[in-house]
Amino acid sequence: MTTLVHGGTVVSSTGAIRQDVLVDGEKIVALLAPGSKALGVDLAAAVDVVIDATGKYVIPGGIDAHTHMEMPFGGTTASDSFETGTRAAAWGGTTTIVDFVVQSHGQRVLDTVASWHAKAADNCAIDYGFHQIVGDVNDESLASMDALIDEGITSFKLFMAYPGVYLSSDGQILQAMQQAAGNGGLIMMHAENGSAIDVLVQQALARGETSPYYHGVTRPWQAEQEATHRAIMLADITGAPLYVVHVSAKQALARIAEARNTGQNVFAETCPQYLYLSLEENLGAPGFEGAKWVCSTPLRSRAEGHQEELWRYLRTGDVTSVSTDHCPFCMKDQKEMGIGNFSKIPNGIGSVEHRMDLLYQGVVDRRISLERWVEVCCTTPARMFGMYPQKGVIAPGSDADIVIYDPAGHTSIGLGKTHHMRMDYSAWEGWEIDGHVDTVMSRGKVIVDGNEYLGRAGDGRFVRRRLSQNLI
Ligand code: URP
Ligand code: ZN
Ligand code: ZN
């Protein structure tokens, strides 16, 4: 099956050029000057299908490198399955996710990987890879990190938060970093001082401060900056590369930027919720409403200016990429577990469907360039997590993961409008985007065409990732 995407503007991290894209089977085979003639052959007449992209952007499929489909967490399970979550991702122009396999205390890492493969296989609408959460650093899990590199799972998340659940001691973190320094893996860090936070939480509850707002108050930026600094220092001792996930505090980012300036392999990820939403407006919404936005790290104060600083670091490059940390829960029966006690609200926000649109709005609002949009949402995640040039770029030989994005289109986000995630609310209800995902191709197959979903569960394949290609 051959397809010609004709008349559009191909956007890469380095520029935007009017070009036709020729797809043969699952791969992109050529980029051509518009007009679709090659060696005298009229390609438009020769191919099986022509897709008209006139006036539209042709971009690589989005890569969301931080998702939690059906993750057991906070006494419940994230509400999107691999099937529903990846389908929602496809609707929003994301064609690859990297999800987190979870090892809890007492579990064998390789068993957890097998169970994640079983959950994802035959269910995904788009391609998927895995990171490994190492929640119990011991001899077995350390040895498994080496084995996983050969299995295409080349990044390992550790937690400095959630004592008694996932938190690793500094000694354990050091050991895992030494292992990664030896095997070439990438350490991903949830950087918050969990022990200090737990004390603040108990003190707040004792004072009767039980509403969702206090989730943010009891996880202050100092706890994030302190842990970020500690992680950077431990990584420096070991020589391991460090990718700090879901950074929300401007002070933590300043510390990351400082480390990067010394040449250390330290990277920051942020998420749309930290760029747009806030402690005051969202966590502080009336009644129990704020539970919709309980996630960790928490949304930060707009009065303190975190959001503006995050956009600035995104522009300058010290925020490396934008993922969603998609970890959805419904209000009913899930978030509601925390009525009267914010610490019992399952932590997480669902956004996998909206990341490409929300970040495109940053282009419209002149916060980032068109090229930077593609870079932080597609190309850098591919390089950061060892998938380039199979993914993240429109180039001959790459997978034909292609999104046709209409800058003249419009997207209204909300329940009953664009909502395909398995949640009974939208964290982005009422948001209006000046752009629209028109067509989504996953390895050459059109899976979203206008307002029609043409894919099916099982279209997606496991991506065996190589080592990070983004290290200095
Ligand atoms: O609130 C969050 N971030 N939930 C998902 C788990 C994690 O820490 O990434
Ligand atoms: Zn985390
Ligand atoms: Zn996460």
PDB file of C-alpha atoms in Angstrom, residues 252-375:
ATOM      1  CA  ALA A 252      14.110  22.666  40.817  1.00  0.00           C
ATOM      2  CA  LEU A 253      14.494  23.683  37.190  1.00  0.00           C
ATOM      3  CA  ALA A 254      17.058  26.307  38.091  1.00  0.00           C
ATOM      4  CA  ARG A 255      19.075  23.586  39.803  1.00  0.00           C
ATOM      5  CA  ILE A 256      18.766  21.336  36.737  1.00  0.00           C
ATOM      6  CA  ALA A 257      19.840  24.178  34.449  1.00  0.00           C
ATOM      7  CA  GLU A 258      22.866  24.798  36.675  1.00  0.00           C
ATOM      8  CA  ALA A 259      23.873  21.125  36.479  1.00  0.00           C
ATOM      9  CA  ARG A 260      23.428  21.131  32.710  1.00  0.00           C
ATOM     10  CA  ASN A 261      25.669  24.172  32.461  1.00  0.00           C
ATOM     11  CA  THR A 262      28.465  22.182  34.078  1.00  0.00           C
ATOM     12  CA  GLY A 263      28.072  19.517  31.386  1.00  0.00           C
ATOM     13  CA  GLN A 264      26.290  16.941  33.523  1.00  0.00           C
ATOM     14  CA  ASN A 265      23.833  14.639  31.752  1.00  0.00           C
ATOM     15  CA  VAL A 266      20.745  15.944  33.550  1.00  0.00           C
ATOM     16  CA  PHE A 267      17.412  16.450  31.815  1.00  0.00           C
ATOM     17  CA  ALA A 268      14.042  17.842  32.833  1.00  0.00           C
ATOM     18  CA  GLU A 269      10.604  16.728  31.771  1.00  0.00           C
ATOM     19  CA  THR A 270       7.527  18.784  32.456  1.00  0.00           C
ATOM     20  CA  CYS A 271       3.842  18.204  31.708  1.00  0.00           C
ATOM     21  CA  PRO A 272       1.030  20.385  30.317  1.00  0.00           C
ATOM     22  CA  GLN A 273      -0.614  20.659  33.736  1.00  0.00           C
ATOM     23  CA  TYR A 274       2.442  22.418  35.166  1.00  0.00           C
ATOM     24  CA  LEU A 275       2.623  24.828  32.257  1.00  0.00           C
ATOM     25  CA  TYR A 276      -1.031  25.875  32.418  1.00  0.00           C
ATOM     26  CA  LEU A 277      -2.726  24.979  35.709  1.00  0.00           C
ATOM     27  CA  SER A 278      -2.118  26.226  39.249  1.00  0.00           C
ATOM     28  CA  LEU A 279      -2.444  25.668  42.972  1.00  0.00           C
ATOM     29  CA  GLU A 280      -4.791  28.617  43.389  1.00  0.00           C
ATOM     30  CA  GLU A 281      -7.172  28.093  40.466  1.00  0.00           C
ATOM     31  CA  ASN A 282      -7.289  24.299  40.277  1.00  0.00           C
ATOM     32  CA  LEU A 283      -6.290  22.612  43.535  1.00  0.00           C
ATOM     33  CA  GLY A 284      -8.011  25.512  45.279  1.00  0.00           C
ATOM     34  CA  ALA A 285     -11.309  25.079  43.412  1.00  0.00           C
ATOM     35  CA  PRO A 286     -14.401  25.078  45.690  1.00  0.00           C
ATOM     36  CA  GLY A 287     -15.385  22.032  47.707  1.00  0.00           C
ATOM     37  CA  PHE A 288     -13.838  18.750  46.591  1.00  0.00           C
ATOM     38  CA  GLU A 289     -13.454  19.910  42.957  1.00  0.00           C
ATOM     39  CA  GLY A 290      -9.694  20.383  43.378  1.00  0.00           C
ATOM     40  CA  ALA A 291      -9.288  16.593  43.609  1.00  0.00           C
ATOM     41  CA  LYS A 292      -9.438  16.520  39.810  1.00  0.00           C
ATOM     42  CA  TRP A 293      -5.964  18.041  39.740  1.00  0.00           C
ATOM     43  CA  VAL A 294      -4.271  16.161  42.587  1.00  0.00           C
ATOM     44  CA  CYS A 295      -1.020  14.841  41.201  1.00  0.00           C
ATOM     45  CA  SER A 296       2.595  14.714  42.326  1.00  0.00           C
ATOM     46  CA  THR A 297       4.624  16.775  41.996  1.00  0.00           C
ATOM     47  CA  PRO A 298       1.715  19.160  42.661  1.00  0.00           C
ATOM     48  CA  LEU A 299       0.462  22.099  40.644  1.00  0.00           C
ATOM     49  CA  ARG A 300       2.364  25.203  41.740  1.00  0.00           C
ATOM     50  CA  SER A 301       1.353  28.711  42.749  1.00  0.00           C
ATOM     51  CA  ARG A 302       0.734  31.121  39.893  1.00  0.00           C
ATOM     52  CA  ALA A 303       1.528  34.018  42.246  1.00  0.00           C
ATOM     53  CA  GLU A 304       5.030  32.552  42.604  1.00  0.00           C
ATOM     54  CA  GLY A 305       5.417  32.460  38.823  1.00  0.00           C
ATOM     55  CA  HIS A 306       6.310  28.819  38.263  1.00  0.00           C
ATOM     56  CA  GLN A 307       4.275  28.462  35.063  1.00  0.00           C
ATOM     57  CA  GLU A 308       5.966  31.404  33.317  1.00  0.00           C
ATOM     58  CA  GLU A 309       9.397  30.132  34.307  1.00  0.00           C
ATOM     59  CA  LEU A 310       8.589  26.649  33.009  1.00  0.00           C
ATOM     60  CA  TRP A 311       7.619  28.105  29.630  1.00  0.00           C
ATOM     61  CA  ARG A 312      10.863  30.063  29.610  1.00  0.00           C
ATOM     62  CA  TYR A 313      12.957  26.979  30.386  1.00  0.00           C
ATOM     63  CA  LEU A 314      11.018  25.094  27.718  1.00  0.00           C
ATOM     64  CA  ARG A 315      11.993  27.772  25.223  1.00  0.00           C
ATOM     65  CA  THR A 316      15.635  27.887  26.213  1.00  0.00           C
ATOM     66  CA  GLY A 317      16.083  24.105  26.204  1.00  0.00           C
ATOM     67  CA  ASP A 318      16.576  23.285  29.871  1.00  0.00           C
ATOM     68  CA  VAL A 319      13.193  21.581  29.822  1.00  0.00           C
ATOM     69  CA  THR A 320      14.040  18.737  27.489  1.00  0.00           C
ATOM     70  CA  SER A 321      10.624  17.335  26.688  1.00  0.00           C
ATOM     71  CA  VAL A 322       6.939  17.419  27.556  1.00  0.00           C
ATOM     72  CA  SER A 323       5.085  14.252  28.535  1.00  0.00           C
ATOM     73  CA  THR A 324       1.719  13.921  30.242  1.00  0.00           C
ATOM     74  CA  ASP A 325       2.316  11.646  33.245  1.00  0.00           C
ATOM     75  CA  HIS A 326      -1.066  10.308  32.159  1.00  0.00           C
ATOM     76  CA  CYS A 327      -2.430   8.621  35.296  1.00  0.00           C
ATOM     77  CA  PRO A 328      -6.213   9.014  35.124  1.00  0.00           C
ATOM     78  CA  PHE A 329      -8.726   8.361  37.869  1.00  0.00           C
ATOM     79  CA  CYS A 330     -12.471   8.950  37.889  1.00  0.00           C
ATOM     80  CA  MET A 331     -14.019  11.208  40.496  1.00  0.00           C
ATOM     81  CA  LYS A 332     -16.609   8.580  41.359  1.00  0.00           C
ATOM     82  CA  ASP A 333     -15.219   5.823  43.571  1.00  0.00           C
ATOM     83  CA  GLN A 334     -11.610   6.854  42.940  1.00  0.00           C
ATOM     84  CA  LYS A 335     -10.788  10.519  43.650  1.00  0.00           C
ATOM     85  CA  GLU A 336     -13.763  10.440  46.050  1.00  0.00           C
ATOM     86  CA  MET A 337     -11.769   8.139  48.340  1.00  0.00           C
ATOM     87  CA  GLY A 338     -10.118  11.343  49.564  1.00  0.00           C
ATOM     88  CA  ILE A 339     -13.205  13.268  50.655  1.00  0.00           C
ATOM     89  CA  GLY A 340     -12.287  14.536  54.113  1.00  0.00           C
ATOM     90  CA  ASN A 341      -8.622  13.507  53.728  1.00  0.00           C
ATOM     91  CA  PHE A 342      -6.667  14.809  50.732  1.00  0.00           C
ATOM     92  CA  SER A 343      -3.873  12.272  51.288  1.00  0.00           C
ATOM     93  CA  LYS A 344      -6.248   9.497  50.224  1.00  0.00           C
ATOM     94  CA  ILE A 345      -6.967  11.064  46.809  1.00  0.00           C
ATOM     95  CA  PRO A 346      -5.226   8.920  44.178  1.00  0.00           C
ATOM     96  CA  ASN A 347      -2.494  11.003  42.592  1.00  0.00           C
ATOM     97  CA  GLY A 348      -2.766  11.573  38.869  1.00  0.00           C
ATOM     98  CA  ILE A 349      -4.194  13.535  35.961  1.00  0.00           C
ATOM     99  CA  GLY A 350      -5.248  12.256  32.534  1.00  0.00           C
ATOM    100  CA  SER A 351      -4.015  14.206  29.510  1.00  0.00           C
ATOM    101  CA  VAL A 352      -2.684  11.709  26.985  1.00  0.00           C
ATOM    102  CA  GLU A 353      -5.290  12.845  24.451  1.00  0.00           C
ATOM    103  CA  HIS A 354      -4.535  16.550  24.688  1.00  0.00           C
ATOM    104  CA  ARG A 355      -0.767  17.019  24.900  1.00  0.00           C
ATOM    105  CA  MET A 356      -0.194  17.776  21.218  1.00  0.00           C
ATOM    106  CA  ASP A 357      -3.052  20.304  21.166  1.00  0.00           C
ATOM    107  CA  LEU A 358      -2.154  21.943  24.475  1.00  0.00           C
ATOM    108  CA  LEU A 359       1.430  22.447  23.389  1.00  0.00           C
ATOM    109  CA  TYR A 360       0.352  23.674  19.959  1.00  0.00           C
ATOM    110  CA  GLN A 361      -1.573  26.386  21.777  1.00  0.00           C
ATOM    111  CA  GLY A 362       1.844  27.431  23.107  1.00  0.00           C
ATOM    112  CA  VAL A 363       2.875  27.996  19.469  1.00  0.00           C
ATOM    113  CA  VAL A 364      -0.237  30.064  18.790  1.00  0.00           C
ATOM    114  CA  ASP A 365       0.410  32.091  21.948  1.00  0.00           C
ATOM    115  CA  ARG A 366       4.011  32.634  20.789  1.00  0.00           C
ATOM    116  CA  ARG A 367       5.525  30.908  23.801  1.00  0.00           C
ATOM    117  CA  ILE A 368       7.436  28.351  21.696  1.00  0.00           C
ATOM    118  CA  SER A 369       8.166  28.028  17.991  1.00  0.00           C
ATOM    119  CA  LEU A 370       6.529  25.544  15.656  1.00  0.00           C
ATOM    120  CA  GLU A 371       9.814  23.644  15.458  1.00  0.00           C
ATOM    121  CA  ARG A 372      10.211  23.550  19.229  1.00  0.00           C
ATOM    122  CA  TRP A 373       6.694  22.072  19.476  1.00  0.00           C
ATOM    123  CA  VAL A 374       7.772  19.155  17.308  1.00  0.00           C
ATOM    124  CA  GLU A 375      11.089  18.909  19.121  1.00  0.00           C
TER     125      GLU A 375
END
